[in-house]
Short mmCIF file of C-alpha atoms in Angstrom, two decimals:
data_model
loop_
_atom_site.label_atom_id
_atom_site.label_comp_id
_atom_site.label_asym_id
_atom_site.label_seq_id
_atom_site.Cartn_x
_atom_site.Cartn_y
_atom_site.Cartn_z
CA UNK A 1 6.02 0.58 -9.76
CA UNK A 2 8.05 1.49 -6.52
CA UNK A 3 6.14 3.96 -3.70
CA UNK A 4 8.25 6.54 -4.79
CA UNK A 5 7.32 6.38 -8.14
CA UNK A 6 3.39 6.09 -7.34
CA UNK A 7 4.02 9.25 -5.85
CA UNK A 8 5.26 11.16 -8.31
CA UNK A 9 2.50 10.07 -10.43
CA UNK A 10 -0.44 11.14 -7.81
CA UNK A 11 1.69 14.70 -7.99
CA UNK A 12 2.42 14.94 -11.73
CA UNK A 13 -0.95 17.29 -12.34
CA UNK A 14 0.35 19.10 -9.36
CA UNK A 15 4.28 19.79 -10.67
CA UNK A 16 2.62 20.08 -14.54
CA UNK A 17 1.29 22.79 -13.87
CA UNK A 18 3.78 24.32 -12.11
CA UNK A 19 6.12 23.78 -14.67
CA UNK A 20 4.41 24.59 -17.62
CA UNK A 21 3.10 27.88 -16.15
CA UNK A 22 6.10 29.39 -14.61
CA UNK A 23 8.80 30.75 -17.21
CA UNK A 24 11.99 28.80 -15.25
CA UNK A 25 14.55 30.89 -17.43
CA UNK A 26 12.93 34.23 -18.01
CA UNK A 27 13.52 37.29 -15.68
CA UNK A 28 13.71 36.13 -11.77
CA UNK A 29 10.87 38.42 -11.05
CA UNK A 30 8.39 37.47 -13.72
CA UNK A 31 8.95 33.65 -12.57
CA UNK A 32 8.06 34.69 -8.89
CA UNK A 33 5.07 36.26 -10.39
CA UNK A 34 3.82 33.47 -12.31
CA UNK A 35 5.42 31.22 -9.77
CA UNK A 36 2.77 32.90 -7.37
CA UNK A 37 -0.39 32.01 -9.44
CA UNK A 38 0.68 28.23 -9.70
CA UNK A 39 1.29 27.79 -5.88
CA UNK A 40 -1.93 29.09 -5.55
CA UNK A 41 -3.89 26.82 -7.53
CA UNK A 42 -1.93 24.03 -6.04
CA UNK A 43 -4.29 25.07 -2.96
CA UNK A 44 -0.73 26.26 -1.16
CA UNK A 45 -3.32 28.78 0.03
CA UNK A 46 -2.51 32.61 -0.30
CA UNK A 47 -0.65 33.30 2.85
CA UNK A 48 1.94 30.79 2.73
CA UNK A 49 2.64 31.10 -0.96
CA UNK A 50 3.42 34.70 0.04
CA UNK A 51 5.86 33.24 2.48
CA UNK A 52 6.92 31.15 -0.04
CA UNK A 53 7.76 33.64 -2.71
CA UNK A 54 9.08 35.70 -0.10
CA UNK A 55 11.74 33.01 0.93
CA UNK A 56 12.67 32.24 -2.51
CA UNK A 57 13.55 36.13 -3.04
CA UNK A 58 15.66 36.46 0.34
CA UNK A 59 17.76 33.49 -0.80
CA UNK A 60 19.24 35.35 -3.76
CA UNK A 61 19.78 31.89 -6.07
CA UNK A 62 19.96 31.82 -9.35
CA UNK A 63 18.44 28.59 -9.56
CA UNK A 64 14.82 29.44 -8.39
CA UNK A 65 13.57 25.94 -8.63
CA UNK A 66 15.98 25.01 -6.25
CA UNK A 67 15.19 28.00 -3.52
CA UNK A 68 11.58 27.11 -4.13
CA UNK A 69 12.31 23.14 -3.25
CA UNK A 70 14.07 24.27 -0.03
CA UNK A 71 11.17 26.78 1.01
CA UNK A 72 8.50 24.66 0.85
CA UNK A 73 10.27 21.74 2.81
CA UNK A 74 10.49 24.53 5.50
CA UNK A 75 6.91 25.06 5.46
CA UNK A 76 6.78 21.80 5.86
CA UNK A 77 8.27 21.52 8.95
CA UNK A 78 5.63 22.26 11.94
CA UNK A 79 8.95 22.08 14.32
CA UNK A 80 10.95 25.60 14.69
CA UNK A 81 14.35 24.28 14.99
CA UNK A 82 14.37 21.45 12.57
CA UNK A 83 13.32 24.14 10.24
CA UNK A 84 16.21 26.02 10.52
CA UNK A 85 18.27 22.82 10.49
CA UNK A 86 17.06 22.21 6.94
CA UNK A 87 17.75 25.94 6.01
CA UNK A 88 21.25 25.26 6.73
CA UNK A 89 20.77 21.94 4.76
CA UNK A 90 20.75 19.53 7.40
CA UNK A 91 17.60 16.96 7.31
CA UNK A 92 17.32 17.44 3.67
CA UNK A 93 16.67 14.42 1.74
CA UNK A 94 18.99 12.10 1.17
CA UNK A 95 20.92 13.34 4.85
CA UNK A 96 19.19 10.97 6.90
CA UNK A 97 16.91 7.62 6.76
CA UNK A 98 13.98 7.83 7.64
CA UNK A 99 13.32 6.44 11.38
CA UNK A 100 10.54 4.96 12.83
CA UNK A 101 7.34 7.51 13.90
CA UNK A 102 7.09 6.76 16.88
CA UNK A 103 3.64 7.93 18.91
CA UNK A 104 3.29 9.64 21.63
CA UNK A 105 1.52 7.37 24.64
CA UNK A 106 0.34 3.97 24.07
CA UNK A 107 -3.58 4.86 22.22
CA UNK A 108 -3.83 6.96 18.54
CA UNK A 109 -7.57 7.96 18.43
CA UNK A 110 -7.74 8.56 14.71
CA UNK A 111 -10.31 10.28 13.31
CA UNK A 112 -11.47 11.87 9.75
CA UNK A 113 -14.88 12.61 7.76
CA UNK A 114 -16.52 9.47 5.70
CA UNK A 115 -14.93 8.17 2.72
CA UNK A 116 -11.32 8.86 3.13
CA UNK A 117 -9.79 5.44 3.83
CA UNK A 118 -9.94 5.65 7.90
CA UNK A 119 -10.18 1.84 8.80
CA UNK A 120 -7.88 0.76 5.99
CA UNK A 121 -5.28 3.15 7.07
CA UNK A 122 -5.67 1.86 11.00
CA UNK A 123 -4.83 -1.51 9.23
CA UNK A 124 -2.10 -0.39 7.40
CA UNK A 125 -0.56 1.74 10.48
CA UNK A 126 -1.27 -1.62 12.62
CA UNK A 127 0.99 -3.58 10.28
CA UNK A 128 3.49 -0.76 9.92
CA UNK A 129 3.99 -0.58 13.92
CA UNK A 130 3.44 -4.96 14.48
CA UNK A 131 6.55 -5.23 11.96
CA UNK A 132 8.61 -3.38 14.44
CA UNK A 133 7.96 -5.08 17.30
CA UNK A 134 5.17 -3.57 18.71
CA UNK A 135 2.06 -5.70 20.17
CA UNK A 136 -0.62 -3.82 18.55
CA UNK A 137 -4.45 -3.75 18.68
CA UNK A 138 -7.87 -2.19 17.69
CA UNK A 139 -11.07 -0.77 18.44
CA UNK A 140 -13.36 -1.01 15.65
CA UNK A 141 -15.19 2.41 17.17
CA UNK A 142 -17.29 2.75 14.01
CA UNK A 143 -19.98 1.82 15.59
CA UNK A 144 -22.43 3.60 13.24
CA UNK A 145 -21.65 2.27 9.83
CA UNK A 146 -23.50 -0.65 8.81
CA UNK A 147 -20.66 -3.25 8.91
CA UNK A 148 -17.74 -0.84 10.44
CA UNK A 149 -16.56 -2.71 12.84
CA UNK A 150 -16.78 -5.80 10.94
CA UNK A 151 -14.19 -4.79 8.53
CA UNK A 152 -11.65 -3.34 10.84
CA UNK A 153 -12.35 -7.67 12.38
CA UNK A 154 -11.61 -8.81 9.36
CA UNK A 155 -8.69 -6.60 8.54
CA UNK A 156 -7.74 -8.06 12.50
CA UNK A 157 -7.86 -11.39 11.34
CA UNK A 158 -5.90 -11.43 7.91
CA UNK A 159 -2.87 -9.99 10.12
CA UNK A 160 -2.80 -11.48 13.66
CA UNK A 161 -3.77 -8.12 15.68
CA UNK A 162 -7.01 -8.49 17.63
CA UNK A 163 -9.73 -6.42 18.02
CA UNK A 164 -12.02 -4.92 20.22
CA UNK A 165 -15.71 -4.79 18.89
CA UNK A 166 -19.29 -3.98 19.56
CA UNK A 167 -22.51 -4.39 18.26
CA UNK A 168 -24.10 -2.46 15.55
CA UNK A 169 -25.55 0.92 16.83
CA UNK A 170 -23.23 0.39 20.66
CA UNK A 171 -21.71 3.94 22.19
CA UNK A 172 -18.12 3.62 20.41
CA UNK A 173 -17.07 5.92 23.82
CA UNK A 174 -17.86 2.74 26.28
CA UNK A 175 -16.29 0.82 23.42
CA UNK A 176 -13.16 3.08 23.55
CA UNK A 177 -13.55 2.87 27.12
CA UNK A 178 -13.40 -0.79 27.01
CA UNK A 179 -10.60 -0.78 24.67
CA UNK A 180 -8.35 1.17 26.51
CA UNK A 181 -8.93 -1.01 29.73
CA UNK A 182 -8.09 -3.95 27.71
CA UNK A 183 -5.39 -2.58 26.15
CA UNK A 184 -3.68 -2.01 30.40
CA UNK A 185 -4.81 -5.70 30.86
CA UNK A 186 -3.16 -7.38 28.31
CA UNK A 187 -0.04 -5.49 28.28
CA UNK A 188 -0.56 -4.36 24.68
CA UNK A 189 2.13 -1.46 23.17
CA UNK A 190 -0.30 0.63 21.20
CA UNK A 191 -4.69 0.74 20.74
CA UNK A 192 -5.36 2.40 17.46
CA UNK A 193 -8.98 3.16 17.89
CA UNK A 194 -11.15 3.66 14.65
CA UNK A 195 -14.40 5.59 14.83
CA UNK A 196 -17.04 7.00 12.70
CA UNK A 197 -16.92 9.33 9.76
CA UNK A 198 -17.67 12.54 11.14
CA UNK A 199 -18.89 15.53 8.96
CA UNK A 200 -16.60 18.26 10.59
CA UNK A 201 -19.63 20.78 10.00
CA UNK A 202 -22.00 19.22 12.37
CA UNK A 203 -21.39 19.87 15.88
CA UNK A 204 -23.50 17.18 17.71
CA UNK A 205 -20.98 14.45 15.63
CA UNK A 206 -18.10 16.35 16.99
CA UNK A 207 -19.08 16.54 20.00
CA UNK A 208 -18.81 12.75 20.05
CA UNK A 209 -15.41 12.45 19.35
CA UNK A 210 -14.80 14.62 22.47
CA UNK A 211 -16.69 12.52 24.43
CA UNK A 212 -14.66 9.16 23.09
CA UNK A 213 -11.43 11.08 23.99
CA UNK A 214 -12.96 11.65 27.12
CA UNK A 215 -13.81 8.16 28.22
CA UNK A 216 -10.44 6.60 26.92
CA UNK A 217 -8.72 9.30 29.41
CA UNK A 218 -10.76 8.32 32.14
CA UNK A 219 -9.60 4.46 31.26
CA UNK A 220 -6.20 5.34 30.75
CA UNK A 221 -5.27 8.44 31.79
CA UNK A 222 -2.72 10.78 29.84
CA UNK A 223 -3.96 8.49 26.76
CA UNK A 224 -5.05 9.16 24.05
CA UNK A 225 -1.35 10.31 23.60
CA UNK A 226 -1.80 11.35 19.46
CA UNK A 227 -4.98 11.99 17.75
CA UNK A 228 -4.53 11.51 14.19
CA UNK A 229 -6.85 12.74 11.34
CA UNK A 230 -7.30 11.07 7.70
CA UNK A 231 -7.20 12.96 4.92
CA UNK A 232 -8.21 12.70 1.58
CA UNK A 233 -5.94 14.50 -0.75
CA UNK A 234 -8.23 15.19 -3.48
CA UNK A 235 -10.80 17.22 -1.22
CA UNK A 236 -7.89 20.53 -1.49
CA UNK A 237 -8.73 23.46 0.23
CA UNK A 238 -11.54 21.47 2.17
CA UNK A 239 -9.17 19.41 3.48
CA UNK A 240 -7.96 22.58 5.56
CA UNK A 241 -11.27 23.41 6.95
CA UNK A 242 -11.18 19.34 7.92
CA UNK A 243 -8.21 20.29 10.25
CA UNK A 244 -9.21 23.04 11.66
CA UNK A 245 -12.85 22.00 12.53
CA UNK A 246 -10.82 18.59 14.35
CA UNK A 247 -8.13 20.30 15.50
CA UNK A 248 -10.75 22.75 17.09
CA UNK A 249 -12.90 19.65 18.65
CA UNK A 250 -10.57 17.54 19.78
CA UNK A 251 -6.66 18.57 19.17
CA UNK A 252 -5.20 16.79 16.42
CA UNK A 253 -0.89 16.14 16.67
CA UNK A 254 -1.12 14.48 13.05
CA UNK A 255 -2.16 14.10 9.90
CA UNK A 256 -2.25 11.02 7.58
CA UNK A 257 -2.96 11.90 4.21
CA UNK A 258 -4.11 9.17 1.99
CA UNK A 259 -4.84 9.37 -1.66
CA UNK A 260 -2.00 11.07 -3.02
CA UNK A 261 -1.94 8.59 -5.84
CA UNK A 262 -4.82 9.96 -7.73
CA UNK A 263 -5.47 13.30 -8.73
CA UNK A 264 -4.13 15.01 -5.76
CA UNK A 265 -3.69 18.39 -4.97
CA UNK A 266 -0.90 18.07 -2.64
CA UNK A 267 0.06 21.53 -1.99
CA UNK A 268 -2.87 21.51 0.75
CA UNK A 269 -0.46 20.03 3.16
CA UNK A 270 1.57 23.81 3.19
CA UNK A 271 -1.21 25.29 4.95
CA UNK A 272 -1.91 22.43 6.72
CA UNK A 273 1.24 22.45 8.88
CA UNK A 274 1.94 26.21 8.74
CA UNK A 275 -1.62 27.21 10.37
CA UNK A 276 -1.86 24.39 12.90
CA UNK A 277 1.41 23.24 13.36
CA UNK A 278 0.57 19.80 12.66
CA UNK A 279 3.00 17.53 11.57
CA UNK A 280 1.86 15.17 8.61
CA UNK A 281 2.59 11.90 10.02
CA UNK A 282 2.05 9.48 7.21
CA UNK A 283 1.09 9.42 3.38
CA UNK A 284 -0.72 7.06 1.51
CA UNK A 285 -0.20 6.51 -2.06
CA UNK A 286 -1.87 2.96 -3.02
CA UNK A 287 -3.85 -0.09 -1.51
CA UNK A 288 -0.69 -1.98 -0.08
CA UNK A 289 0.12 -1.96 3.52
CA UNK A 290 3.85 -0.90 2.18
CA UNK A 291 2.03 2.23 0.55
CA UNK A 292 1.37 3.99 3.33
CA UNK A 293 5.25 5.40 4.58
CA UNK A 294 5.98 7.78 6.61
CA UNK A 295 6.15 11.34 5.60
CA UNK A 296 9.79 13.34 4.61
CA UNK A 297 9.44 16.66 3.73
CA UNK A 298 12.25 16.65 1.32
CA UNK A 299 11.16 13.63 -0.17
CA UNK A 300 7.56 14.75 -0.98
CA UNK A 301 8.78 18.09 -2.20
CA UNK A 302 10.96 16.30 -4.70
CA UNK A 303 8.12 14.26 -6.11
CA UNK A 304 5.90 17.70 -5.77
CA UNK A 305 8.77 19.90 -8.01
CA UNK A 306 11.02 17.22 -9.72
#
């Protein structure tokens, strides 16, 4: 089964829905209605379906599934201007490849709450970036989890990029700081540093992360240039009061979402990038390095809608 095609299937309970609830070829105004409902229980969240509808109305189609596709690949888009671009039908899928993300700065601090796939998508990310030519390597920061940093080593050692580690229990921010000195020393492209599954409610864990931001600036100042959080797809509207709570602590300028090959709600990522203006960076739809790819609006909608 190609990526594409794993993603479809993560959305199908998603675009179901959606088109078994909404009467397609019934009066344009009773669809918007209905239309309206199933956004919402996609977890589009209230405001942005509003926008949604909204935008589908103002483009006087006939074909509403169509105006609907090209709305929510706007909301999509965090940046102003490539917006409009795709209004105007430029960027839309199948208009461009897809190019290489490339991050901002030389050290991602990712970060995310326990259990959504965190280390194994620093792994994947590390082979995505080593493939293109980039000299890549980790700080196992998880520093809390029995045996944290030992799988982010062993994910190290299966594909050639070496890591930075610490003992059980260490402070992952003299670990970051560490890493981000070594990182200068050896001439190294990018530092993906890992650390531990915070609950977003609990300040004192937040608080944390700050201070691991802090010490890898103080190593390598301007750095870390992105901070990137994990996200589970399945956790919905949660997953929005993830960002916020992160984007609060320590300012995120990504998202990877991971999971979207089970029972997703996918419709999460409208609010997502509409209320932060966070760009989702990456999604994740299996265990192979190859099915983590980076996100295209147009693309995902298409899989979201059919």
């Amino acid at each position: 089964m190609s990526w594409l095609q794993r993603l479809r299937e993560g959305l199908s309970k998603t675009r179901e829905n959606i088109a078994k609830s909404v009467p397609w070829n019934r009066d344009p105004e009773e669809v918007l209605e209905e239309l309206e409902y199933a956004l919402i229980s996609a977890d589009v969240g209230v405001e942005a379906t509003q926008e949604v509808i909204e935008e589908v109305r103002a483009s006087g189609k006939k074909d509403l599934r169509e105006a609907l596709k090209q709305a929510l690949v706007v909301q999509l888009e965090p940046d102003l201007l490539r917006a409009k671009l795709r209004k105007v039908g430029l960027f839309n899928r199948g208009n461009i490849q897809k190019t290489t993300i490339e991050p901002a700065g030389q050290v991602i601090l990712m970060v995310g709450v326990n259990g959504v796939g965190k280390t194994t998508t620093i792994a994947k990310l590390g082979q995505y970036y080593q493939s293109r030519g980039k000299k890549v390597m980790f700080c196992a920061g998880d520093t809390f989890r029995a045996a944290g940093g030992a799988q982010l080593g062993i994910w190290g050692e299966r594909i050639g990029i070496p890591v930075i580690q610490g003992p059980e229990g260490s402070d992952p921010a003299a670990l970051a700081y560490d890493a981000a000195m070594a990182r200068k020393a050896r001439g190294m492209d990018l530092l993906l540093v890992d650390t531990a599954g915070r609950l977003h409610t609990k300040h004192n864990l937040m608080e944390e992360l700050v201070k691991v931001k802090r010490s890898i600036a103080k190593a390598d100042p301007g750095e870390p240039g992105e901070v990137w959080l994990v996200l589970d797809a399945v956790t919905g509207q949660n997953g929005l009061e993830q960002a916020k709570k992160f984007n609060e602590a320590v300012g995120l300028t990504g998202v990877v979402v991971t999971k979207l090959d089970g029972t997703a709600k996918g419709g999460v990522l409208v609010p997502i990038v509409r209320e932060l203006g966070v760009p989702i960076k990456f999604i994740g739809v299996g265990e192979a390095a190859t099915d983590l790819q980076p996100f295209d609006a147009g693309e995902f909608v298409e899989a979201l809608l059919g």
